[in-house]
Structure formats: C-alpha cells, structure tokens
Amino acid sequence: MSILCHIAISEGRIKRSSLETLSHARHIAKKNNMEVSAVIIDVKAGNYVPEVKKFGVSKIYTIESPLFEHHINSPLIEALIKVINLEKPKVMTFASTESIKDVLGAVGSRTKAGVIPDVASFDLQNGTIHAQRPIMASKFLADTESNADLVLVSVRSGSYDVQESPGDAEVIKVDFDFDENNIRQKIREIISTSGDKIDLSEAQIVVAAGRGVKDEEGKKLIMELSEVLGAAIGASRSVVETGMFSPSTQIGQTGKVVSPQLYLAVGISGAIQHTSGMVNSRIIVAINKDPEAPIFDIANYGLVGDLYKILPLLIGQIKSAKNK
Amino acid sequence: MKFYACIKQVPDLAGPMRVKDNELIQDSDRLMLNAYDASAVEEALVITEKHGGDVEVVLVGLEKAKETARKALAMGASKGTMITIDDGLNLDSAGYAEILAAFFKGAEFDVIVCGKQSQDTDAGLTGSMLAHKLQIPYASNAVGLDVDEASGMVIVKRQGDIGQEIIELPAPCLVTCSNDMNDPRIPTLKGIMQSKRKPFDAIDVKTLGLESSDLNSFIKTKVTGYRNTPGRKPGIKMEGEPEDIVKQLVDLLDNEAKVL
Ligand SMILES: Cc1cc2nc3c(=O)[nH]c(=O)nc-3n(C[C@H](O)[C@H](O)[C@H](O)COP(=O)(O)OP(=O)(O)OC[C@H]3O[C@@H](n4cnc5c(N)ncnc54)[C@H](O)[C@@H]3O)c2cc1C
Ligand SMILES: Nc1ncnc2c1ncn2[C@@H]1O[C@H](COP(=O)(O)O)[C@@H](O)[C@H]1O
C-alpha cells in the first residue's frame, strides 16, 4: 500500500507546495508502514527526478509529452488515471493549484475515489483519511473523513514544512500514447500579465493592494514597493473588479491562497473573503487609514495612516535598510 | 443555445453563525443563491440575450430551497426544476453530481453552467464530476464566456495558475464560473412578478430512477464535526506621524521579524 504524491511543475520549477505535501505524506506513510511514490507529469518530467529523489520516495513515475506544455484538462486526467492504475495507491496527494482544482473532481469521479479538496491538514489512521478543511471563506474548519479504497487529497500551500530525506527511488517512465484527437478543448491563447512575473502562490513576500489604492499614482507606489522588496503583487477583489489589477493577482476565497513570509496589505479592509487567502502568512503588515479596519485584528504590525504618505517613506527606508 | 445553470442554496456567510459541540449553528435562517451560481446564471442570460436561446435552472435541495430557484427565475431564467432530497442525507459533491447526472441524462442542452465552488463548502468538485459522468468536455474557473456564432464553439476565458487561458469547447459542454465574470443582476419587481408564472417542476430522486439507498452509496466523504479556525492575535498597531511609524515598522521587520 502506498501514498502517491503528484509533483506539480510550474515555469520550469517544482512547486514548493508539492514538496510540502510530499514531506508530510512521507511522515504519514512511515507511521502507517506504507511507501511513498511520486509522479511528475510535464514536457520534461525527467529533469525533476534528481530533486524529487531527495525526498525519500520509493518510486518516481514520469510522464512526458509535449501535450503538457500548457495546462489542458483531458490529457492531464488521462495521465493521472494511468499512473493511479499502475500504482494503485491508497491515497493520492496534490498541491492545491488551479490546474489540480480543474481536474480533481473528474479524476475522483473516474476512479470512484473519495475526494477531499483544499485541506489545511490531513492524517491517515486505520485506513481512514482524516482532514481539516477551511470552509465558508475559512471562517470554520470542517473535520472531513473518507475511508474509500482510494482517497484524493489536495493540500493548501504553506500547510507543511519542506523536509528532505535521503533515498534512492526507482524511476519508472510511463508511456503516454494519448491521441490528440481525443482532446475536445482547444487552447486559443494564453494571456499573461506583468503581475505574473513572480509566481504569487509561491512568493516569499507579497505586496497586496486594495480599494485604498485609488489611482495610477497608488498603483505606481505598489509596484515600486514590490520591486524594492522583490515581492509578488497581490490584490483584493475590489481592485480586480475595477480592472486596475489582473484577476491573476486576486487573493482570497475566489482568488489564490498564499502563505508568504511577509504579506503587506495596503488599503485592504480585511473582509473574510480576502483574509481566507492570506491568514497563514508568517508576518502580516497592514497599512490602513481606518484604525477600526478588521485587517488590524490579524496583522502583526499595523500602520494607521494614509498609504499615499506612508508608501513613499516606506520605499525609501527599505532601500536604505537593504543597503546597510 | 440551450443553457442549464446548476444552482445551490447556501447559508448567508454574513449571517450569524457559530460552532457549538462540534456542530455548526446558524442563528438565522438567511439563505441565499450561491454567489458563483448567480454569476453562472447571469452569464448564461447575457449570452442568450445576445445570441438567442434559453436558460433553465436546476437545483438539488430541501423544500426550502425553492425560493432560491425562484430568484433565478426572477433574474430571467425561463424554467426551474427542483429535485428535492430528504433532510439529513449529508450529500457531498460526489452525491450531488450523481443526482444532477441522472437529471441531465434526460435533458437536452448545449451548455451546463455551474459555480466554480459552493460558498459554504468551498469544495469546487461538482462541476468536473458532473462533466465526467456526462462524458462532455468542460472548463473550470471561467472569468469570461461567449459563443462564437460562426463555429458554434463555446469560448471560455479561465483563470489558471499563471495568467489566463482562452479555450474553445464544442457543445454540449460544461463550464464552472468564477464571480469575477460579472456582476449578477438584482431581480426587478417585474421579474419577480413574472417568475411566479414561469414553469416550475418539483420532482424527487425517484422520478430520476434513483432510490434513497442509492444516494448513500454515492457519498464518499463525510464531515464529522466543525471547529473555529484558530485565530491570529493582533500585534502592534502604530499611530502617529508617518515618518515615525514607518521607521518603527522597518526596524521591526529588519530586527524582530527578520524578513528584509
Ligand atoms: C463569493 C465571494 C467571493 C469573494 N472573493 C474574494 C477574494 O477572493 N478576494 C477578495 O479580496 N475579496 C473577495 N470578495 C470580496 C470581499 O468580500 C470584499 O468586498 C473585498 O475583499 C474588499 O476589498 P478591499 O478591502 O480592497 O475594499 P474595501 O473593503 O472597500 O476596503 C478598502 C480599505 O482601504 C482603506 N483606505 C482607503 N483609502 C485609504 C488610504 N488613502 N490609505 C490607507 N487606507 C485607505 C479603507 O479604510 C478600507 O479599509 C468576495 C466576495 C464574495 C461575495
Ligand atoms: N445541490 C445542488 N444543486 C444544484 N447544483 C449544485 C448543487 N451542489 C453543487 N452544485 C453545483 O456545483 C457547483 C460547485 O459545487 P461544489 O462541489 O459543492 O463546490 C455549485 O456552484 C453548483 O453550480
């Protein structure tokens, strides 16, 4: 019996959240006397084998095909089904990325698995998966379990630490003879914006803008601050709605879940639909002119004041602190 | 084109709610149309207003969910089907998908629109589960939707991990919608009056050829209890001259938090 971990690749790198999940899966497998295997599905899946070998897995499946150049759900589903049929795991884990959210239900339906999506933590005891899921915009946690023969679990980023463990995995190259004519969807175009420069979901520092950022001048300040910090840019729904920031940058219930070392919420009130995507950040800084804004309830450091006055000073001081 | 929107009734998250003895207690009976489903209905209405066609809605739920189906009719959907289930069934997404699949096997449609997730469970599974059961192509997390009149293709702009993907799908297909897609219309008084005369079927799962005992076997996961999310403690709130508080912040970030 084994736990099979999907290793997500994005922009030529393994997603940190996959390694977090893999590290935790290894821990659970050990407790339950099980093995851990991994699967990499990518145009160049083989390239990532050495890195995954550092995580104490017994088998690494690779599935390579030019079809994985861009995310498209039907070939990814077929690849996942193929490796599930080969490995027959008790549990399969995933990092909860948009690509996985797209296919998880279909894979679960195909394999008649129990599916527990977007968990904050999980464990395996006597063949039953017990997981904690943030629900209702993370207002509550739902203790969720499944004792199905196969359980699929996707895990929120930042839920576990990355821990290496030596091992020498057997590498299994899986043939993928998927007929392209079976793909009924066609990609017309991929639109990426400048805000996508740093992968937001993996960023160490995030500078996030809210409705308090009213105009181009404010946006420029956000850009400058993110540049001096080497941060990714995030946004609340308000400024995505106005079109000032791309939907790719949205953080929260509808948007992405992030857990950086440092999160700066600038002109964001702190509605639960926003905070559900960022409460697990290590350090939260809030800049808001309203001393009663709920964001201050979760901020380590709160600055009460006008962002248009504070940001230029902050940019200058961080520059000098970094040049020290 | 013929659209069906799958809609769900959810508790109003802004309403009072708490956890007591592992159970989630709602201190009000405020229920609403899932926000993501409202966007799905809206988008289907906009497209059929532009290219012609018709939007029906289908809802699986308790008797009281009827008013939510009525709301979609008041927005402009032409017909509602309510599939009533018994209280205490505790269906998960797989369970709902199975019932919806049984319904759609007897329906004719071009596009099924769902919400990208339920606001109460934040699961996001039903759409792709249903698409698989119906063997139709799908796209999820749509932030834009249109129909190409010349080719009849459904054009979806979906939010991916990095950037957006514009995908075309042949009908019949299924699309799950983000609320970033649009601002759902508020029903007008006229819409509400008209909704009362619109066709509305209330059926139970037996009508779809399913037995209550089948339903239990569809359920693969169960919720055993609820808790409050562990909170964060508020930290230091700095007020005063911008120069001073910025200095204080940078010092804290550098020397206490060590994140610079
Ligand atoms: C189903 C659903 C899903 C949602 N998903 C998301 C999501 O994923 N992400 C998300 O963010 N929201 C989401 N929302 C919306 C959410 O409920 C809030 O409406 C939104 O987060 C508010 O954004 P905001 O904080 O930028 O704006 P506001 O709430 O308007 O707050 C603006 C803040 O800026 C401050 N401010 C104004 N001017 C200045 C200034 N000059 N200097 C300093 N501070 C200033 C104000 O004091 C205020 O606190 C969702 C809502 C629903 C219903
Ligand atoms: N009871 C239901 N009745 C109709 N549609 C539903 C129901 N439950 C879920 N759906 C649809 O599936 C979507 C996502 O469901 P979920 O897997 O619960 O997040 C919802 O936004 C609806 O479109």
PDB file of N, CA, C and O and ligand atoms in Angstrom, chain B residues 6-8 34 37 58-60 93 96 100 114-118 121 123-127, ligand 2:
ATOM      1  N   CYS B   6     -26.744  25.022 -12.916  1.00  0.00           N
ATOM      2  CA  CYS B   6     -26.928  24.258 -11.680  1.00  0.00           C
ATOM      3  C   CYS B   6     -26.737  25.227 -10.529  1.00  0.00           C
ATOM      4  O   CYS B   6     -25.686  25.857 -10.409  1.00  0.00           O
ATOM      5  N   ILE B   7     -27.756  25.357  -9.722  1.00  0.00           N
ATOM      6  CA  ILE B   7     -27.663  26.359  -8.659  1.00  0.00           C
ATOM      7  C   ILE B   7     -27.903  25.695  -7.298  1.00  0.00           C
ATOM      8  O   ILE B   7     -28.599  24.705  -7.182  1.00  0.00           O
ATOM      9  N   LYS B   8     -27.299  26.291  -6.286  1.00  0.00           N
ATOM     10  CA  LYS B   8     -27.373  25.716  -4.947  1.00  0.00           C
ATOM     11  C   LYS B   8     -27.759  26.797  -3.950  1.00  0.00           C
ATOM     12  O   LYS B   8     -27.359  27.943  -4.097  1.00  0.00           O
ATOM     13  N   ASN B  34     -26.042  30.685  -4.081  1.00  0.00           N
ATOM     14  CA  ASN B  34     -24.576  30.654  -4.106  1.00  0.00           C
ATOM     15  C   ASN B  34     -24.049  31.734  -5.067  1.00  0.00           C
ATOM     16  O   ASN B  34     -24.466  31.792  -6.225  1.00  0.00           O
ATOM     17  N   ASP B  37     -22.948  30.736  -8.441  1.00  0.00           N
ATOM     18  CA  ASP B  37     -24.040  30.281  -9.306  1.00  0.00           C
ATOM     19  C   ASP B  37     -24.815  31.476  -9.858  1.00  0.00           C
ATOM     20  O   ASP B  37     -25.309  31.438 -10.989  1.00  0.00           O
ATOM     21  N   VAL B  58     -31.560  24.288 -12.472  1.00  0.00           N
ATOM     22  CA  VAL B  58     -31.864  23.063 -11.737  1.00  0.00           C
ATOM     23  C   VAL B  58     -31.173  23.123 -10.383  1.00  0.00           C
ATOM     24  O   VAL B  58     -30.040  23.602 -10.278  1.00  0.00           O
ATOM     25  N   LEU B  59     -31.911  22.700  -9.379  1.00  0.00           N
ATOM     26  CA  LEU B  59     -31.395  22.777  -8.017  1.00  0.00           C
ATOM     27  C   LEU B  59     -31.724  21.495  -7.265  1.00  0.00           C
ATOM     28  O   LEU B  59     -32.846  20.995  -7.354  1.00  0.00           O
ATOM     29  N   VAL B  60     -30.758  20.945  -6.569  1.00  0.00           N
ATOM     30  CA  VAL B  60     -30.994  19.800  -5.697  1.00  0.00           C
ATOM     31  C   VAL B  60     -30.983  20.332  -4.275  1.00  0.00           C
ATOM     32  O   VAL B  60     -30.015  20.988  -3.871  1.00  0.00           O
ATOM     33  N   SER B  93     -20.085  16.528  -2.666  1.00  0.00           N
ATOM     34  CA  SER B  93     -20.131  16.939  -4.078  1.00  0.00           C
ATOM     35  C   SER B  93     -20.392  15.743  -4.991  1.00  0.00           C
ATOM     36  O   SER B  93     -21.133  15.850  -5.973  1.00  0.00           O
ATOM     37  N   TYR B  96     -24.141  15.034  -5.012  1.00  0.00           N
ATOM     38  CA  TYR B  96     -24.910  15.994  -5.825  1.00  0.00           C
ATOM     39  C   TYR B  96     -24.655  15.767  -7.309  1.00  0.00           C
ATOM     40  O   TYR B  96     -25.574  15.825  -8.136  1.00  0.00           O
ATOM     41  N   LEU B 100     -27.433  15.136 -10.210  1.00  0.00           N
ATOM     42  CA  LEU B 100     -27.503  16.036 -11.368  1.00  0.00           C
ATOM     43  C   LEU B 100     -27.272  15.253 -12.666  1.00  0.00           C
ATOM     44  O   LEU B 100     -27.937  15.496 -13.681  1.00  0.00           O
ATOM     45  N   CYS B 114     -22.084  25.893 -14.064  1.00  0.00           N
ATOM     46  CA  CYS B 114     -22.085  25.681 -12.609  1.00  0.00           C
ATOM     47  C   CYS B 114     -21.306  26.820 -11.996  1.00  0.00           C
ATOM     48  O   CYS B 114     -20.633  27.574 -12.684  1.00  0.00           O
ATOM     49  N   GLY B 115     -21.338  26.911 -10.669  1.00  0.00           N
ATOM     50  CA  GLY B 115     -20.431  27.807  -9.975  1.00  0.00           C
ATOM     51  C   GLY B 115     -19.096  27.104  -9.836  1.00  0.00           C
ATOM     52  O   GLY B 115     -19.032  25.881  -9.875  1.00  0.00           O
ATOM     53  N   LYS B 116     -18.033  27.868  -9.670  1.00  0.00           N
ATOM     54  CA  LYS B 116     -16.736  27.198  -9.528  1.00  0.00           C
ATOM     55  C   LYS B 116     -16.619  26.508  -8.190  1.00  0.00           C
ATOM     56  O   LYS B 116     -15.824  25.598  -8.019  1.00  0.00           O
ATOM     57  N   GLN B 117     -17.409  26.929  -7.223  1.00  0.00           N
ATOM     58  CA  GLN B 117     -17.435  26.250  -5.928  1.00  0.00           C
ATOM     59  C   GLN B 117     -18.672  26.698  -5.171  1.00  0.00           C
ATOM     60  O   GLN B 117     -19.283  27.705  -5.508  1.00  0.00           O
ATOM     61  N   SER B 118     -19.038  25.923  -4.147  1.00  0.00           N
ATOM     62  CA  SER B 118     -20.114  26.350  -3.263  1.00  0.00           C
ATOM     63  C   SER B 118     -19.501  27.246  -2.203  1.00  0.00           C
ATOM     64  O   SER B 118     -18.454  26.926  -1.652  1.00  0.00           O
ATOM     65  N   THR B 121     -19.167  25.170   1.270  1.00  0.00           N
ATOM     66  CA  THR B 121     -18.173  24.101   1.431  1.00  0.00           C
ATOM     67  C   THR B 121     -16.840  24.428   0.767  1.00  0.00           C
ATOM     68  O   THR B 121     -15.838  23.760   1.042  1.00  0.00           O
ATOM     69  N   ALA B 123     -15.790  23.572  -1.972  1.00  0.00           N
ATOM     70  CA  ALA B 123     -15.248  22.311  -2.493  1.00  0.00           C
ATOM     71  C   ALA B 123     -14.766  22.425  -3.938  1.00  0.00           C
ATOM     72  O   ALA B 123     -13.631  22.094  -4.257  1.00  0.00           O
ATOM     73  N   GLY B 124     -15.647  22.891  -4.823  1.00  0.00           N
ATOM     74  CA  GLY B 124     -15.236  23.053  -6.227  1.00  0.00           C
ATOM     75  C   GLY B 124     -15.078  21.749  -6.981  1.00  0.00           C
ATOM     76  O   GLY B 124     -14.190  21.618  -7.816  1.00  0.00           O
ATOM     77  N   LEU B 125     -15.898  20.771  -6.696  1.00  0.00           N
ATOM     78  CA  LEU B 125     -15.762  19.459  -7.332  1.00  0.00           C
ATOM     79  C   LEU B 125     -16.922  19.086  -8.242  1.00  0.00           C
ATOM     80  O   LEU B 125     -16.750  18.371  -9.228  1.00  0.00           O
ATOM     81  N   THR B 126     -18.123  19.537  -7.894  1.00  0.00           N
ATOM     82  CA  THR B 126     -19.331  19.040  -8.562  1.00  0.00           C
ATOM     83  C   THR B 126     -19.269  19.205 -10.082  1.00  0.00           C
ATOM     84  O   THR B 126     -19.636  18.289 -10.823  1.00  0.00           O
ATOM     85  N   GLY B 127     -18.804  20.359 -10.539  1.00  0.00           N
ATOM     86  CA  GLY B 127     -18.788  20.634 -11.982  1.00  0.00           C
ATOM     87  C   GLY B 127     -18.016  19.589 -12.766  1.00  0.00           C
ATOM     88  O   GLY B 127     -18.552  18.966 -13.692  1.00  0.00           O
TER      89      GLY B 127
HETATM   90  N1  LIG C   2     -27.380  20.889  -4.626  1.00  0.00           N
HETATM   91  C1  LIG C   2     -27.002  21.383  -5.795  1.00  0.00           C
HETATM   92  N2  LIG C   2     -27.910  21.676  -6.742  1.00  0.00           N
HETATM   93  C2  LIG C   2     -27.530  22.180  -7.933  1.00  0.00           C
HETATM   94  N3  LIG C   2     -26.260  22.463  -8.234  1.00  0.00           N
HETATM   95  C3  LIG C   2     -25.306  22.195  -7.330  1.00  0.00           C
HETATM   96  C4  LIG C   2     -25.619  21.636  -6.073  1.00  0.00           C
HETATM   97  N4  LIG C   2     -24.465  21.463  -5.390  1.00  0.00           N
HETATM   98  C5  LIG C   2     -23.464  21.916  -6.179  1.00  0.00           C
HETATM   99  N5  LIG C   2     -23.979  22.369  -7.347  1.00  0.00           N
HETATM  100  C6  LIG C   2     -23.233  22.994  -8.453  1.00  0.00           C
HETATM  101  O1  LIG C   2     -21.844  22.665  -8.332  1.00  0.00           O
HETATM  102  C7  LIG C   2     -21.071  23.841  -8.070  1.00  0.00           C
HETATM  103  C8  LIG C   2     -19.879  23.571  -7.225  1.00  0.00           C
HETATM  104  O2  LIG C   2     -20.168  22.685  -6.207  1.00  0.00           O
HETATM  105  P1  LIG C   2     -19.204  22.206  -5.027  1.00  0.00           P
HETATM  106  O3  LIG C   2     -18.540  20.955  -5.465  1.00  0.00           O
HETATM  107  O4  LIG C   2     -20.187  21.979  -3.932  1.00  0.00           O
HETATM  108  O5  LIG C   2     -18.261  23.316  -4.700  1.00  0.00           O
HETATM  109  C9  LIG C   2     -22.066  24.819  -7.498  1.00  0.00           C
HETATM  110  O6  LIG C   2     -21.619  26.151  -7.696  1.00  0.00           O
HETATM  111  C10 LIG C   2     -23.321  24.495  -8.328  1.00  0.00           C
HETATM  112  O7  LIG C   2     -23.250  25.062  -9.619  1.00  0.00           O
END
